[in-house]
Coordinates of C-alpha atoms and ligand atoms in Angstrom, one line a residue:
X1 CA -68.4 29.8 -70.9
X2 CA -68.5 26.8 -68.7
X3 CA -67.5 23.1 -69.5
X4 CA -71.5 22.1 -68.3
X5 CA -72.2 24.7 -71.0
X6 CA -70.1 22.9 -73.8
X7 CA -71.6 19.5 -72.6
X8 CA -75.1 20.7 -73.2
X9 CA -74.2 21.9 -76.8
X10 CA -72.0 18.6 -77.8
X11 CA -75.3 16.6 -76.8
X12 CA -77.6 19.1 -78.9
X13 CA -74.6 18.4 -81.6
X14 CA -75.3 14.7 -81.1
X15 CA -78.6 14.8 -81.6
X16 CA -78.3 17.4 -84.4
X17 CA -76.2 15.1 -86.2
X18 CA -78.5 12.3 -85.9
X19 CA -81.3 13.9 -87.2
X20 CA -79.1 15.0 -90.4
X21 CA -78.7 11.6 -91.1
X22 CA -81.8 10.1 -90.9
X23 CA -81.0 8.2 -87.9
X24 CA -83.9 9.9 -86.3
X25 CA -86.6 10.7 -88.7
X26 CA -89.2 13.4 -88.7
X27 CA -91.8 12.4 -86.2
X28 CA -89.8 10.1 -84.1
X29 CA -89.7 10.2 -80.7
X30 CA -86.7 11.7 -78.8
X31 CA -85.8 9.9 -75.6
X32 CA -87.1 11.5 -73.0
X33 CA -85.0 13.8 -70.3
X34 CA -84.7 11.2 -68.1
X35 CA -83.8 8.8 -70.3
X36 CA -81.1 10.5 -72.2
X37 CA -79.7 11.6 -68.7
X38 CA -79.2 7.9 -68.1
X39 CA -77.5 6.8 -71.4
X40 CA -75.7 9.7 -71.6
X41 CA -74.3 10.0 -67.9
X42 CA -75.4 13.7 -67.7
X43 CA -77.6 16.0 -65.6
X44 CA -81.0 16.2 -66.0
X45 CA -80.5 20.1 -66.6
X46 CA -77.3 19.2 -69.1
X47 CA -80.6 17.8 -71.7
X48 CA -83.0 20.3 -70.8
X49 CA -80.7 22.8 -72.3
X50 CA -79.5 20.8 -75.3
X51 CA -83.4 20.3 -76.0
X52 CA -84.1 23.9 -75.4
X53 CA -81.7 24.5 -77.8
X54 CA -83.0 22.0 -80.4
X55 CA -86.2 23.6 -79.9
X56 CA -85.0 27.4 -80.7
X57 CA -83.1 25.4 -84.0
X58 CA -86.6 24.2 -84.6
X59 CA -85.1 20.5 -85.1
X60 CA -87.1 19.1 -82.3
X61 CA -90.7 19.8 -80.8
X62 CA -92.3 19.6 -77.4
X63 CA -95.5 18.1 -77.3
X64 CA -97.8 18.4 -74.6
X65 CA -97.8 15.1 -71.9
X66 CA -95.9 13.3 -75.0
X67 CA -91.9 14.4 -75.0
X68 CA -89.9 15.7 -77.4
X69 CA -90.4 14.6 -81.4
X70 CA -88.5 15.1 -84.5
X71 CA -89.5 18.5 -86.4
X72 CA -91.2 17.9 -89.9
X73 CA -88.6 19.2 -91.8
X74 CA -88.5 20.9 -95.1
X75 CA -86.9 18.7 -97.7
X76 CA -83.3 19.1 -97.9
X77 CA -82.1 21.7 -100.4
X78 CA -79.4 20.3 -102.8
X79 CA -75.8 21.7 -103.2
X80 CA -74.3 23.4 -105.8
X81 CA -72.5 21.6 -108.9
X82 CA -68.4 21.9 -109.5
X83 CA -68.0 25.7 -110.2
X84 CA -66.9 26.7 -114.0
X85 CA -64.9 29.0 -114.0
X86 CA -62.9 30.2 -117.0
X87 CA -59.8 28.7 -118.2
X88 CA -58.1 32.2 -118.4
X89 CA -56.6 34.0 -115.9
X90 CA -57.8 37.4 -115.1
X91 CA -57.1 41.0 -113.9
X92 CA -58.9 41.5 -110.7
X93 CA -61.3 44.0 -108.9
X94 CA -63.7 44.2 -106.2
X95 CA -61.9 45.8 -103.9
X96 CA -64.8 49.0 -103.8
X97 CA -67.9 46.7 -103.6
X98 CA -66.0 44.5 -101.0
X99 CA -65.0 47.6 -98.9
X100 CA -68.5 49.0 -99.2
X101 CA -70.2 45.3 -98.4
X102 CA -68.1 44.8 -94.9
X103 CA -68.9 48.8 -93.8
X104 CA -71.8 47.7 -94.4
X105 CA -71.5 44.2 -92.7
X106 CA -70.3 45.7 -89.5
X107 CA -73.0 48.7 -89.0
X108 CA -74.9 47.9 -86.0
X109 CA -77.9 49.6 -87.4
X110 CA -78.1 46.7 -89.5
X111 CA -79.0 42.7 -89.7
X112 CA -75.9 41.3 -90.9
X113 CA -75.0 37.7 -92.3
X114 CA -72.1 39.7 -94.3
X115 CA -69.1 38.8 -92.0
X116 CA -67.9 35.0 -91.3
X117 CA -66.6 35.6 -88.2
X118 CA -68.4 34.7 -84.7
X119 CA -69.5 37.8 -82.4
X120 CA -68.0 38.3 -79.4
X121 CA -70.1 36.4 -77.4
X122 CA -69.1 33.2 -78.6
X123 CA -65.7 33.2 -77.6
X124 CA -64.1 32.9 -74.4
X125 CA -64.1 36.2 -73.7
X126 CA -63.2 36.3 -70.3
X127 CA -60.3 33.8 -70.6
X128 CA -59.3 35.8 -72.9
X129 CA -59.4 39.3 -71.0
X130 CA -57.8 37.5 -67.7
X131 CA -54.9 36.0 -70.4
X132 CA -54.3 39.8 -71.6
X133 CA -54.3 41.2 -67.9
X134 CA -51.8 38.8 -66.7
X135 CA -49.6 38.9 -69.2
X136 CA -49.8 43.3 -69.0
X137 CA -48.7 42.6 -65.1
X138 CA -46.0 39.6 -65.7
X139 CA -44.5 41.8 -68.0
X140 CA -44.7 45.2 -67.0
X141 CA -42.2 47.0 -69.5
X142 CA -43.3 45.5 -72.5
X143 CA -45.4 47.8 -73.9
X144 CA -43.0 50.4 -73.9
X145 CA -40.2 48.6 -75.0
X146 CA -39.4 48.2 -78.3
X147 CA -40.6 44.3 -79.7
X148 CA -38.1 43.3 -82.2
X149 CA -37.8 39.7 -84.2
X150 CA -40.2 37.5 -85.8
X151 CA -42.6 36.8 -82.5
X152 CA -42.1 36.1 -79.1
X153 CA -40.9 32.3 -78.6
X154 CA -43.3 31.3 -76.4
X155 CA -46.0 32.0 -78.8
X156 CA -43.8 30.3 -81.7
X157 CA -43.5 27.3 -79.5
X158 CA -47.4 27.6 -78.7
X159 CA -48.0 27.8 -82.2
X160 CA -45.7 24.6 -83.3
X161 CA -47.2 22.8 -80.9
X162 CA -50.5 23.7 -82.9
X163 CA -49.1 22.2 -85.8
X164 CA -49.0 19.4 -84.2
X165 CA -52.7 18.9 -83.9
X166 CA -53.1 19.2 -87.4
X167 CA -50.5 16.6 -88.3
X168 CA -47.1 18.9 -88.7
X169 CA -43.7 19.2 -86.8
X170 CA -43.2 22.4 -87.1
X171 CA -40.0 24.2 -85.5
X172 CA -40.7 26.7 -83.6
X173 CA -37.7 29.3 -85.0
X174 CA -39.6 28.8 -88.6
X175 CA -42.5 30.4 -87.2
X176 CA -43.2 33.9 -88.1
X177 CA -46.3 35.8 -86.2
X178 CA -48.1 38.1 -88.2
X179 CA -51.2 40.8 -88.1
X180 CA -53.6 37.6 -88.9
X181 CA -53.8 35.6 -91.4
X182 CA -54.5 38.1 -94.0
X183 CA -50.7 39.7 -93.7
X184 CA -49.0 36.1 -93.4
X185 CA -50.6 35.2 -97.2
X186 CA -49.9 38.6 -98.8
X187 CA -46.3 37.9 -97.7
X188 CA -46.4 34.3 -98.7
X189 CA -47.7 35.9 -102.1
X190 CA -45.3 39.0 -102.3
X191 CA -42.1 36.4 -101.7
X192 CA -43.1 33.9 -104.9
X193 CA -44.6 36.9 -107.2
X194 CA -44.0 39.4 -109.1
X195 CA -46.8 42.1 -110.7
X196 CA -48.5 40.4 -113.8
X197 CA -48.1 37.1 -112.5
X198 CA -50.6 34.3 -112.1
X199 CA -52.0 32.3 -109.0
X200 CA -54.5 29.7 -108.7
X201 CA -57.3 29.7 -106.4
X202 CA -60.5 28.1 -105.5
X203 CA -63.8 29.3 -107.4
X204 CA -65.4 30.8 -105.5
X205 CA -62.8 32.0 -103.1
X206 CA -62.5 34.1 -100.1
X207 CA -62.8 37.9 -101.4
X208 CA -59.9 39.0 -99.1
X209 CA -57.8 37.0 -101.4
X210 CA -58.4 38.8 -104.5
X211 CA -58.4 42.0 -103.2
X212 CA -54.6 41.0 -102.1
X213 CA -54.0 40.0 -105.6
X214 CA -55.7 42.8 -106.8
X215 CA -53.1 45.2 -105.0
X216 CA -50.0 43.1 -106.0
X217 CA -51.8 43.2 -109.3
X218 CA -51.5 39.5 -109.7
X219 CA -53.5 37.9 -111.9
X220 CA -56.4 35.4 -110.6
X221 CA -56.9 31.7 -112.0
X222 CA -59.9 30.7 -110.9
X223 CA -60.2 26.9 -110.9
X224 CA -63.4 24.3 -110.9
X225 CA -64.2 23.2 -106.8
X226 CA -66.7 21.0 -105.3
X227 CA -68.6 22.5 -102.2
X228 CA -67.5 19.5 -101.0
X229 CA -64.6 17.8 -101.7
X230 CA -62.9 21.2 -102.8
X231 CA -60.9 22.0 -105.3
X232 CA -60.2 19.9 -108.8
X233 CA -57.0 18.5 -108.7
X234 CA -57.3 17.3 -112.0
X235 CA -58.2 20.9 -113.2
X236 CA -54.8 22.0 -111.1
X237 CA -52.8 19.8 -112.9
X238 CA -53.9 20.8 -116.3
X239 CA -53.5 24.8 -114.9
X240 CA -49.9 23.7 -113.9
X241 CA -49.1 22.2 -117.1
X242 CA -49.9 24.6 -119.2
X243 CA -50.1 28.1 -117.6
X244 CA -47.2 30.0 -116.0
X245 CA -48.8 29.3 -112.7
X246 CA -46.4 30.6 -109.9
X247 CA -48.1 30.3 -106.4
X248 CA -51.5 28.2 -105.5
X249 CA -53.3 29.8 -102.6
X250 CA -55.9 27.3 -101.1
X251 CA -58.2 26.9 -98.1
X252 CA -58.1 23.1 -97.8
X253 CA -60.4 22.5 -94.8
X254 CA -63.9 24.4 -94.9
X255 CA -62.9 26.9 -97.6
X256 CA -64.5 30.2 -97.6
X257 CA -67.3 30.7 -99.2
X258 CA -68.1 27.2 -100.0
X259 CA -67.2 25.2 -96.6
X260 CA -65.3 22.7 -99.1
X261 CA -62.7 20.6 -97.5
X262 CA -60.4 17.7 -99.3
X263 CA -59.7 14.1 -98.9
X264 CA -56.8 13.0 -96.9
X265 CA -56.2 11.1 -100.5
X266 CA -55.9 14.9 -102.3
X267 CA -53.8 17.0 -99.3
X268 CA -50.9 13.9 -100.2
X269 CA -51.9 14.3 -104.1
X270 CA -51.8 18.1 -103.3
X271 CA -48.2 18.1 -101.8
X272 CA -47.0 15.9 -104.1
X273 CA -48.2 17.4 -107.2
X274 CA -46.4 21.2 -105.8
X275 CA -43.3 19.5 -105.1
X276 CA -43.1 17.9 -108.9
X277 CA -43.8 21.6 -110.7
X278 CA -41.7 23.5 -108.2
X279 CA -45.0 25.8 -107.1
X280 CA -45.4 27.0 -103.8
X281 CA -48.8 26.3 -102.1
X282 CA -50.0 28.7 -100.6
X283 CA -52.5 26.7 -97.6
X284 CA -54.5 28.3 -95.3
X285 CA -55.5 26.5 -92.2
X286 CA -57.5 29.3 -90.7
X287 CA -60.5 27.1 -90.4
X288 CA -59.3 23.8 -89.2
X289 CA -60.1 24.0 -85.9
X290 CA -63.7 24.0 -86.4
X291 CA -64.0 21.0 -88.8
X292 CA -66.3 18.5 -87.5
X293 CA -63.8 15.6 -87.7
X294 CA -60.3 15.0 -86.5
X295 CA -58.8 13.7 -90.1
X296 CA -60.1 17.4 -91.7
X297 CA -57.6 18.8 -89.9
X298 CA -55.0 17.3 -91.2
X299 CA -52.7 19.9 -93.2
X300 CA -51.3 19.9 -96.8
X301 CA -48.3 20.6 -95.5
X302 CA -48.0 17.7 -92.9
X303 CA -47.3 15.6 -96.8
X304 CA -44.7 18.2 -97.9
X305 CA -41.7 16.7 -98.2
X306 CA -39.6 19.5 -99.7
X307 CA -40.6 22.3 -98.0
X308 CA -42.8 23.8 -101.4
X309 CA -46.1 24.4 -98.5
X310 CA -46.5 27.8 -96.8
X311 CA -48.7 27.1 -93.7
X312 CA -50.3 30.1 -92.8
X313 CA -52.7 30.5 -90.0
X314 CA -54.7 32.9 -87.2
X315 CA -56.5 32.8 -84.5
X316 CA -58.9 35.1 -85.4
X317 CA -62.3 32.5 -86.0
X318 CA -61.5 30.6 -83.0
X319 CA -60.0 32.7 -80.1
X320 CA -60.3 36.3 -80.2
X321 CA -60.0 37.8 -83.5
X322 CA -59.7 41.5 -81.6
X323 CA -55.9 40.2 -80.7
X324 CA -55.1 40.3 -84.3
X325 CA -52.3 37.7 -84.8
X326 CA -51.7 35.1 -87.5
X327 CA -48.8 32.8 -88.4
X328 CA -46.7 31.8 -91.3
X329 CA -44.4 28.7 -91.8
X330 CA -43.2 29.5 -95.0
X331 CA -41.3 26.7 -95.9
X332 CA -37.9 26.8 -98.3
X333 CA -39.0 30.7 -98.3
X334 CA -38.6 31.4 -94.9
X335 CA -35.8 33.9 -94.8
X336 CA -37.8 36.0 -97.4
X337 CA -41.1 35.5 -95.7
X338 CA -39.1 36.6 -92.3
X339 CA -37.6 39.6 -94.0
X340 CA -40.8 40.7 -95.8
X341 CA -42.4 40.8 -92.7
X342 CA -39.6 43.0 -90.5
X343 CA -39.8 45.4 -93.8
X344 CA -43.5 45.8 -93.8
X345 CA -44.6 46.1 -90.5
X346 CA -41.6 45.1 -88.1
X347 CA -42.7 43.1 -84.9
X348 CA -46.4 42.4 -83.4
X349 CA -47.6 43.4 -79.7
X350 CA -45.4 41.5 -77.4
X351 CA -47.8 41.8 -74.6
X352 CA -50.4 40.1 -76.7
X353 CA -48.3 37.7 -78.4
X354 CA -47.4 36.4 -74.3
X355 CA -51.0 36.6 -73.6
X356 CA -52.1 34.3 -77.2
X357 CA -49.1 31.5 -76.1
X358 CA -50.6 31.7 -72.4
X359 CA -54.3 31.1 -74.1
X360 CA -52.9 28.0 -76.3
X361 CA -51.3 26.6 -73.8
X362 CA -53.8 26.5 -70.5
X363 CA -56.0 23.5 -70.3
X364 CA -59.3 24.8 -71.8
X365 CA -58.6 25.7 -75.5
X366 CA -59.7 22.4 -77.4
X367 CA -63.2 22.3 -75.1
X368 CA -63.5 26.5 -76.3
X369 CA -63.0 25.0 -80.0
X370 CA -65.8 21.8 -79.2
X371 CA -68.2 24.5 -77.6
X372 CA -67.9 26.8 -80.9
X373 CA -68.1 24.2 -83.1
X374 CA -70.9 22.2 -81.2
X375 CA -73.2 26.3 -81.1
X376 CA -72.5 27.2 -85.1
X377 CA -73.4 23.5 -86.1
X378 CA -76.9 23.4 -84.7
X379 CA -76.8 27.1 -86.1
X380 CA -76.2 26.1 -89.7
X381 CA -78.9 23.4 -89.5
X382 CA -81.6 25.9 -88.6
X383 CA -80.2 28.3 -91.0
X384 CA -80.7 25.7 -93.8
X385 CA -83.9 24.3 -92.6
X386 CA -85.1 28.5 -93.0
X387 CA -83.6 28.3 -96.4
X388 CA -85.5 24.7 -97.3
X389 CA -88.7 26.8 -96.4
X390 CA -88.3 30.4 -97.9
X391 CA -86.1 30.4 -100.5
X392 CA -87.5 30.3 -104.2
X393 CA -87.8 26.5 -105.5
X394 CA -84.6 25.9 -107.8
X395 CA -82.1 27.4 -104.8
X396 CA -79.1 25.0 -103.8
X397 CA -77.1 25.7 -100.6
X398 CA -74.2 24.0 -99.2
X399 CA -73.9 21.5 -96.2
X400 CA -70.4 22.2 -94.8
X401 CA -68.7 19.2 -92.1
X402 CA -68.3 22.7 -89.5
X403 CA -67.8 26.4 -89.5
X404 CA -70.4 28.9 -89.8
X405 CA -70.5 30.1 -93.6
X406 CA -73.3 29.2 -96.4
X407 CA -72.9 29.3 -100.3
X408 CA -76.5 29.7 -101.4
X409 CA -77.0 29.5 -105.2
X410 CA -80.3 31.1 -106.4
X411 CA -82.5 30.4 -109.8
X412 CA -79.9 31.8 -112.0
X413 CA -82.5 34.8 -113.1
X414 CA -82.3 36.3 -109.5
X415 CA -79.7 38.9 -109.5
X416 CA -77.9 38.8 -106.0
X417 CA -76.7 42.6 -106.1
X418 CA -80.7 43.8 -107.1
X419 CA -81.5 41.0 -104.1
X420 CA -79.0 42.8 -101.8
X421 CA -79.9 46.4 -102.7
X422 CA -83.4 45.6 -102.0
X423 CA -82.6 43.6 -98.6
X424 CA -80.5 46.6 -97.4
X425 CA -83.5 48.9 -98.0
X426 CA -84.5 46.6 -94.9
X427 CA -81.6 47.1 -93.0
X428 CA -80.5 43.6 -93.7
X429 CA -77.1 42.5 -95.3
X430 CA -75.2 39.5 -97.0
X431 CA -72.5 39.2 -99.1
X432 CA -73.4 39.3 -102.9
X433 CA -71.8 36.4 -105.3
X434 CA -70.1 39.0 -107.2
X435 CA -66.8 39.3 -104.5
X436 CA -65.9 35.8 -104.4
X437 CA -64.6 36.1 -108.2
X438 CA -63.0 38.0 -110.5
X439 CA -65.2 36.8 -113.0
X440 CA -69.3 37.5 -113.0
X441 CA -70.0 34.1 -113.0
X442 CA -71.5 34.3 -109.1
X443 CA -73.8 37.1 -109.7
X444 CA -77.0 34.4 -108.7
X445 CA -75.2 33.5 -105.3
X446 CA -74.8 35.1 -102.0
X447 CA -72.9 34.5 -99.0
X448 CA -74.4 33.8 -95.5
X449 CA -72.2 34.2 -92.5
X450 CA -74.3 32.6 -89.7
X451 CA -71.5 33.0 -87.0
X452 CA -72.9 36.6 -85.8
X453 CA -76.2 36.9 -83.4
X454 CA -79.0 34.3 -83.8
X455 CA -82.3 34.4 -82.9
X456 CA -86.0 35.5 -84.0
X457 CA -85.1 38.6 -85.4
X458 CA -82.0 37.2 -87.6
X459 CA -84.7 33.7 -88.6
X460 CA -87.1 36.6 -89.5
X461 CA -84.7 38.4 -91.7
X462 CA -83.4 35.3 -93.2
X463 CA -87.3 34.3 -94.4
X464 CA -87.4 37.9 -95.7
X465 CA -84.2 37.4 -97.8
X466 CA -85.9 34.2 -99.2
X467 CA -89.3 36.2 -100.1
X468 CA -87.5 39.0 -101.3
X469 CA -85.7 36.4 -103.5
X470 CA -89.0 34.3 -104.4
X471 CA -90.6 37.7 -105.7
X472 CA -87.4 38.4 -107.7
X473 CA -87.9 34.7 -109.1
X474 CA -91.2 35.1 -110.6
X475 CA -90.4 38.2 -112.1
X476 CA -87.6 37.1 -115.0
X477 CA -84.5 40.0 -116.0
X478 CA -83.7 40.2 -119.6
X479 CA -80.6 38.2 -120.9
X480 CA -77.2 39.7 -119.7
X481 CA -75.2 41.5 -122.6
X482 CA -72.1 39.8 -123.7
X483 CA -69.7 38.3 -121.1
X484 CA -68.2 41.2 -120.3
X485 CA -67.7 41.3 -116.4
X486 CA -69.5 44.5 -114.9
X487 CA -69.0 45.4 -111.2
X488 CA -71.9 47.0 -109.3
X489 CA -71.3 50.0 -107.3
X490 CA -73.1 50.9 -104.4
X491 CA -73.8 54.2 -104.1
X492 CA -74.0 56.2 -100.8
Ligands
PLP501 C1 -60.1 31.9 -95.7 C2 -59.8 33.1 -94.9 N1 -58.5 33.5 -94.7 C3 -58.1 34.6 -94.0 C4 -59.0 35.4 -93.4 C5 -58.6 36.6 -92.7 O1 -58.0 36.1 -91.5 P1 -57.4 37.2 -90.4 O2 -58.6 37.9 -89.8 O3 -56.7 36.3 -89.4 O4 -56.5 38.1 -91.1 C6 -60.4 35.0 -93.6 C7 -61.4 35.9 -92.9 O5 -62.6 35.7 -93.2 C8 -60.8 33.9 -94.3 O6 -62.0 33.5 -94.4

């Protein structure tokens, strides 16, 4: 990718933005190539391929010997309420549907808006190949000696300096580099738990993290969040005050599935609350990189004062997630952390721990992060406007400040799994509501990754989700039976 490329995308980001807001209304006129050339000081070519762009996002339209003009578009969709979750904790399982969903997710025989992960093509993938190459021939022994120790120290000084961008002074010997993110939280969780015990998270949450407490057969507490100002703190409190809670596991900046991300006000309220019940938070700051603004990047653990936030981390969204590496800071837990990890899997690739600290540290990284963010946002507006159009009246979807995941919460007769059976008859897949809790309460809700390829054919499929969707609308399901939760199984 070059920098002209990421200019062209920031301006279609711009202009994107601007017509979120209103600033320029359906019908307006755009400025005209030459003119936004001129008050933007870039290439005439630079706006012909942020307008191309806008065009294939269907925000803007070329009109013949008239310029560019504001698309009609579809009346925005509201966003889902507060979730409700339960105030008891529960037992958890999804770990067969989940399993089954991602196969699924990954099969390239299929559509898929089932993982939240960019495709390849929208990293840096050749920085990233020539970072791996050199640092196979600047250190030609190391992968066949033995890699010992908690990461290499450049990579835990690349990765404190990290910190640093999202407001934490981090030492670098705290660091511990893990097989991604997913391996830093279930040691986080396996040095503050024990089997039976319970741990707060965001409802809906990420479906990896209940299949982690499902195998340290942890109970889950699901508590009330806002897809956009995130989780309840209010709720918290009363969790903390009355249950045996022993860890909180949060994604504070565009949570997964619901792209919810909290105040500056609540990350210090957050901190402080943690520090007062002698919980460990468990934050994960996997995402922060690709929130729109600088202040969303800010970390929980920036306000910790007494060492009760375990910072855990990746590089898996933003760089290459093939190098599989993710980062703990664990706080007053540390040792244990550090210990866990040497017990469990002992040391990470050195050769691509050197070439991850080469990557973070060449001039180049923060524009990759700009040009990702600036490509999913204009992404995630077209995916909505689709939505607006196709989806069955009643339907609420989120509006997350970055990354590349939708919540979309159907009329609550429209079964997600029946939608999803019959969409894979298609060959196209989501994920269903039912993973992102251990309760059934997200049964009318599905998950849209957006990150993966986009263009006609993946619009197309997303119109045919929505018809498929309408048709189940209009055609009402009898009254579920009692509360009972009942996991579907797919069967082969
Ligand atoms: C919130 C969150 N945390 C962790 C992960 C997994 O990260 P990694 O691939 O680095 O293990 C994901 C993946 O989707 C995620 O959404």
């Amino acid at each position: 990718m070059t920098s002209d490329g990421a200019l062209y995308l920031q301006l279609a980001q711009t202009i994107a933005n601007a017509i979120r807001a209103g600033t320029l209304a359906a019908g307006e006129r755009v400025p005209s190539v030459r003119e936004m050339a001129r008050q933007e000081g870039v290439s005439l070519s630079t706006v012909i391929q942020a307008y191309r762009s806008l065009e294939d996002a269907h925000l803007i339209e070329a009109r013949p010997r008239s310029g560019y003009f504001v698309s009609a578009r579809p009346p925005g969709l509201p966003q889902p309420e507060t979730s409700r979750p339960p105030a008891a904790s529960m037992p958890v399982d999804v770990s067969s549907l989940t399993t089954q969903v991602m196969r699924l997710a990954t099969d390239p025989r299929y559509i898929s808006f089932g993982a939240a992960c960019p495709s390849a093509e929208l990293f840096s993938q050749d920085r990233v190949r020539r970072a791996v190459s050199r640092a196979t021939q600047r250190n030609r022994q190391s992968l066949c000696n033995y890699p010992l120790g908690v990461g290499e120290e450049s990579l835990r000084r690349a990765i404190a300096r990290h910190g640093l961008r999202m407001g934490c002074q981090l030492d670098a010997r705290d660091v511990v580099v893990t097989n991604g993110c997913i391996e830093a939280i279930t040691l986080c969780l396996r040095a503050v738990t024990q089997p039976g015990d319970i741990v707060a998270l965001e409802s809906p949450t990420y479906f990896g993290f209940l299949t982690i407490l499902e195998s340290l057969h942890l109970r889950a507490l699901e508590i009330p969040t806002h897809p956009r100002t995130g989780v309840s703190l209010d709720a918290l409190q009363l969790a903390l005050d009355t249950q045996p809670v022993k860890a909180v596991l949060i994604v504070p900046t565009l949570s997964n599935p619901m792209g919810a991300t909290l105040s500056l006000d609540d990350r210090a309220r957050l901190a402080a609350m943690m520090s007062r019940h002698n919980v460990p938070l468990i934050e994960d700051v996997l995402y922060n990189d690709l929130a729109e603004h600088d202040d969303m990047r800010r970390a929980v653990k920036s306000f910790d004062t007494t060492g009760h936030v375990m910072m855990c981390g990746s590089f898996s969204k933003t760089v290459a997630p093939g190098i599989r590496l993710g980062w703990v800071e664990a706080g007053r837990w540390g040792a244990k952390v550090a210990a866990l990890k040497a017990a469990t899997s002992g040391a990470q690739t050195a050769v691509l721990e050197l070439a991850m600290a080469d990557l973070l540290t060449q001039p180049g990284t923060e524009a990759s992060y700009r040009q990702l963010r600036a490509t999913v946002a204009v992404r995630v507006d077209d995916a909505r406007g689709i939505i607006a159009q196709s989806f069955p009246p009643g339907t609420r979807v989120t509006d997350p400040p970055g990354g590349f995941i939708l919540w979309v919460e159907l009329p609550s007769d429209v079964d997600s799994f029946e939608l999803f059976r019959r969409c894979l008859a298609e060959c196209i897949v989501f994920a269903p509501g039912t993973m992102f809790s251990a309760t059934d309460r997200y049964r009318h809700c599905i998950r849209l990754g957006v990150g993966g390829r986009w263009d006609n054919a993946q619009r197309e499929a997303l119109r045919r989700i929505g018809e498929i969707a309408s048709e189940m609308a209009r055609v009402k399901r009898p009254p579920a039976l009692g509360g009972a939760v009942h996991r579907p199984e797919l069967v082969d």
